[in-house]
Coordinates of C-alpha atoms in Angstrom, one line a residue:
X913 CA 163.4 122.2 114.5
X914 CA 163.2 118.3 114.8
X915 CA 160.3 118.8 117.0
X916 CA 158.3 121.1 114.4
X917 CA 159.1 119.1 111.2
X918 CA 157.4 115.9 113.0
X919 CA 154.2 117.9 113.8
X920 CA 153.8 119.3 110.6
X921 CA 154.4 116.1 109.2
X922 CA 152.2 113.7 111.4
X923 CA 148.8 113.7 109.1
X924 CA 151.9 112.5 106.3
X925 CA 152.9 110.0 108.7
X926 CA 150.0 108.3 109.8
X927 CA 148.5 108.1 106.2
X928 CA 151.1 106.7 105.5
X929 CA 150.8 104.3 108.2
X930 CA 148.1 102.6 107.2
X931 CA 148.7 98.9 105.9
X932 CA 146.9 97.4 102.8
X933 CA 144.5 95.5 104.2
X934 CA 142.8 98.5 105.7
X935 CA 142.9 100.5 102.6
X936 CA 141.2 97.7 100.9
X937 CA 138.4 97.5 104.0
X938 CA 137.9 101.4 103.3
X939 CA 137.4 100.8 100.2
X940 CA 135.0 97.5 100.6
X941 CA 133.2 99.7 102.6
X942 CA 132.8 102.6 99.9
X943 CA 131.8 100.3 97.8
X944 CA 129.0 98.0 99.3
X945 CA 127.9 101.8 101.1
X946 CA 127.6 102.7 97.3
X947 CA 125.8 99.2 96.5
X948 CA 123.0 100.0 99.2
X949 CA 122.0 103.2 98.2
X950 CA 121.6 102.5 94.7
X951 CA 119.4 98.9 95.8
X952 CA 116.5 101.0 97.6
X953 CA 116.3 103.2 94.6
X954 CA 116.3 99.7 91.9
X955 CA 113.9 97.8 94.8
X956 CA 111.2 100.9 94.5
X957 CA 111.7 101.2 90.7
X958 CA 111.2 97.3 91.0
X959 CA 108.0 97.1 93.1
X960 CA 106.5 99.5 90.6
X961 CA 107.3 98.3 87.4
X962 CA 105.6 95.2 89.4
X963 CA 102.6 96.6 90.6
X964 CA 101.9 97.8 86.4
X965 CA 103.0 94.8 85.5
X966 CA 100.2 93.0 87.8
X967 CA 98.0 95.5 86.9
X968 CA 97.7 95.4 82.8
X969 CA 95.7 92.6 82.7
X970 CA 92.6 94.6 84.3
X971 CA 93.5 97.7 82.4
X972 CA 93.4 95.6 79.0
X973 CA 89.9 94.5 79.8
X974 CA 88.3 97.6 81.3
X975 CA 90.2 100.1 80.3
X976 CA 90.8 103.8 82.1
X977 CA 86.9 102.8 83.5
X978 CA 88.8 101.0 86.1
X979 CA 89.9 104.1 87.7
X980 CA 87.4 106.3 87.0
X981 CA 84.2 103.9 87.6
X982 CA 82.2 103.3 91.0
X983 CA 80.6 100.0 90.1
X984 CA 82.5 96.7 91.6
X985 CA 79.9 93.7 90.4
X986 CA 82.1 90.5 91.0
X987 CA 79.2 88.1 89.2
X988 CA 80.3 86.3 86.4
X989 CA 79.3 87.1 83.0
X990 CA 78.7 90.9 84.7
X991 CA 81.8 91.5 85.9
X992 CA 82.3 95.5 86.4
X993 CA 85.6 96.9 89.0
X994 CA 85.8 100.3 89.5
X995 CA 88.6 101.3 91.9
X996 CA 87.0 105.0 92.2
X997 CA 85.8 105.1 95.7
X998 CA 89.1 103.1 96.9
X999 CA 91.5 105.9 95.5
X1000 CA 88.7 109.3 96.8
X1001 CA 89.6 106.6 99.9
X1002 CA 92.7 106.9 100.3
X1003 CA 92.9 110.1 99.4
X1004 CA 90.8 111.0 101.8
X1005 CA 91.9 109.6 104.9
X1006 CA 95.2 110.4 104.2
X1007 CA 94.3 114.3 103.7
X1008 CA 93.1 113.9 106.6
X1009 CA 96.0 112.5 108.6
X1010 CA 98.9 115.3 107.2
X1011 CA 96.5 118.1 108.4
X1012 CA 96.2 116.4 111.6
X1013 CA 100.0 115.1 112.0
X1014 CA 101.6 117.5 110.6
X1015 CA 100.9 120.6 112.5
X1016 CA 100.9 118.5 115.7
X1017 CA 104.1 117.0 115.0
X1018 CA 105.7 119.7 113.6
X1019 CA 104.3 121.4 116.9
X1020 CA 105.3 118.9 119.2
X1021 CA 109.1 118.7 117.5
X1022 CA 110.3 122.5 118.1
X1023 CA 108.5 121.9 122.3
X1024 CA 111.2 119.2 122.2
X1025 CA 114.3 120.0 120.7
X1026 CA 114.0 124.0 122.7
X1027 CA 114.8 124.5 126.2
X1028 CA 111.1 124.6 127.0
X1029 CA 111.3 121.2 129.6
X1030 CA 113.5 120.5 132.1
X1031 CA 116.5 118.5 129.9
X1032 CA 115.5 114.7 132.4
X1033 CA 111.7 115.3 131.4
X1034 CA 112.6 116.1 127.2
X1035 CA 114.2 112.3 127.7
X1036 CA 111.2 111.0 128.9
X1037 CA 108.8 112.5 126.3
X1038 CA 111.3 112.0 123.8
X1039 CA 111.9 108.6 124.4
X1040 CA 107.7 107.9 124.7
X1041 CA 107.2 109.6 121.2
X1042 CA 110.2 107.1 119.4
X1043 CA 108.1 104.1 121.2
X1044 CA 105.1 105.5 119.3
X1045 CA 106.7 105.5 116.4
X1046 CA 108.0 101.6 116.5
X1047 CA 104.2 100.1 117.3
X1048 CA 103.1 98.5 114.9
X1049 CA 100.4 99.9 112.3
X1050 CA 97.8 96.7 113.5
X1051 CA 97.9 97.9 116.8
X1052 CA 96.7 101.3 115.9
X1053 CA 94.3 99.9 113.5
X1054 CA 92.3 97.6 116.2
X1055 CA 92.9 100.8 118.7
X1056 CA 90.1 102.7 116.0
X1057 CA 88.0 99.3 115.9
X1058 CA 87.4 99.3 119.3
X1059 CA 88.0 102.5 120.5
X1060 CA 87.8 105.5 118.0
X1061 CA 84.9 104.4 116.5
X1062 CA 82.4 103.5 119.2
X1063 CA 84.1 106.9 120.7
X1064 CA 83.4 109.0 117.2
X1065 CA 79.7 107.4 117.3
X1066 CA 78.9 108.6 120.2
X1067 CA 80.0 112.3 119.9
X1068 CA 78.7 112.1 116.4
X1069 CA 75.2 111.1 117.8
X1070 CA 75.3 113.9 120.6
X1071 CA 75.6 116.6 118.2
X1072 CA 73.5 115.1 115.4
X1073 CA 71.2 115.2 117.9
X1074 CA 71.8 119.1 119.2
X1075 CA 73.3 120.7 116.4
X1076 CA 71.6 118.6 113.0
X1077 CA 71.0 121.8 111.4
X1078 CA 74.6 122.6 110.2
X1079 CA 75.1 121.2 107.2
X1080 CA 78.6 118.8 108.1
X1081 CA 76.1 117.2 111.3
X1082 CA 73.2 116.9 109.4
X1083 CA 73.6 112.8 109.2
X1084 CA 73.2 110.8 111.4
X1085 CA 76.8 109.0 112.7
X1086 CA 77.5 104.8 110.8
X1087 CA 80.8 104.5 112.8
X1088 CA 83.5 103.7 110.3
X1089 CA 84.1 106.5 107.7
X1090 CA 86.8 108.6 106.3
X1091 CA 87.1 111.1 109.8
X1092 CA 87.6 107.9 112.0
X1093 CA 89.8 107.1 109.9
X1094 CA 91.7 110.0 108.8
X1095 CA 91.9 110.2 113.3
X1096 CA 93.3 107.0 113.6
X1097 CA 96.2 107.5 110.9
X1098 CA 96.7 110.8 112.3
X1099 CA 97.8 109.6 115.4
X1100 CA 100.2 106.5 113.8
X1101 CA 101.8 109.1 111.6
X1102 CA 102.2 111.4 114.6
X1103 CA 104.9 109.8 116.4
X1104 CA 107.0 108.7 113.6
X1105 CA 107.0 113.3 111.9
X1106 CA 107.6 114.3 115.1
X1107 CA 110.8 112.2 115.9
X1108 CA 111.4 113.4 112.2
X1109 CA 111.6 116.9 112.3
X1110 CA 112.7 116.9 115.8
X1111 CA 116.3 115.4 114.4
X1112 CA 116.2 118.0 111.6
X1113 CA 115.5 120.6 114.1
X1114 CA 118.8 119.2 116.3
X1115 CA 121.1 119.8 113.6
X1116 CA 120.1 123.4 113.3
X1117 CA 123.2 125.4 115.0
X1118 CA 122.2 127.9 117.6
X1119 CA 123.1 130.7 114.6
X1120 CA 120.1 129.1 112.8
X1121 CA 117.5 128.8 114.5
X1122 CA 117.9 132.4 116.7
X1123 CA 118.4 134.3 113.2

C-alpha cells in the first residue's frame, strides 16, 4: 500500500521538489514570452503610424489626388505627384504572383507531405525548398533582370510574330513589365508558401487527413 500511495502522489512530490529559483525562472520566461508577443503587434502598429505620419505632408499638399492621379512632375513650381501607377503595379504584380504561387505552393506541400516519394528523396526536396526560401529577394530580382526578362522578351517576340492576331499578344514585347515582375515575385514566394503549407499539413493527424 505504501508503494501504491507513493505512485499516486508522484506528481505532487515532483511539484514540491521545484525550488523557488526554478519557479521564478519559469515565471520570468512566461513574462518574457508575453512581452515578445505584444511587441510584435506594437512594432507593426508603430510602422503603420509612422508611414501615415510621414505621408501627411503629401496628403495635405495634394489631397487624395496623390492616390488617384497618374501625373508625376517634379519640376519646381509645377509639382504634381500621383502614385496611382505605383499602386496599380504593386497590386497587379502581387495578384499575378499569388495566382501562380498559391496553387503550386499548396500542391507541392501536399506532394511533399504525403507518401508519394521515398523518405530520403522527400527529405532532400524539403531541404531544397527551405534553402530556396532563405535566398535574399535581391538575388531573385537580379536573376529576373538578367534571365527572366530577356527570356520573356524572346518568347514574347515569337508569340507576337506568330499569334499577333490574338488580343493579348497583339503588341510587341518591351522587356520589363508586369508579367515578368509577377513571375519573379511568384518564384520568390513559392518556397515560403510551400514550406508554411507543408508545416501546416504535417500537423494533421492521420485521421484528419484520411477523413
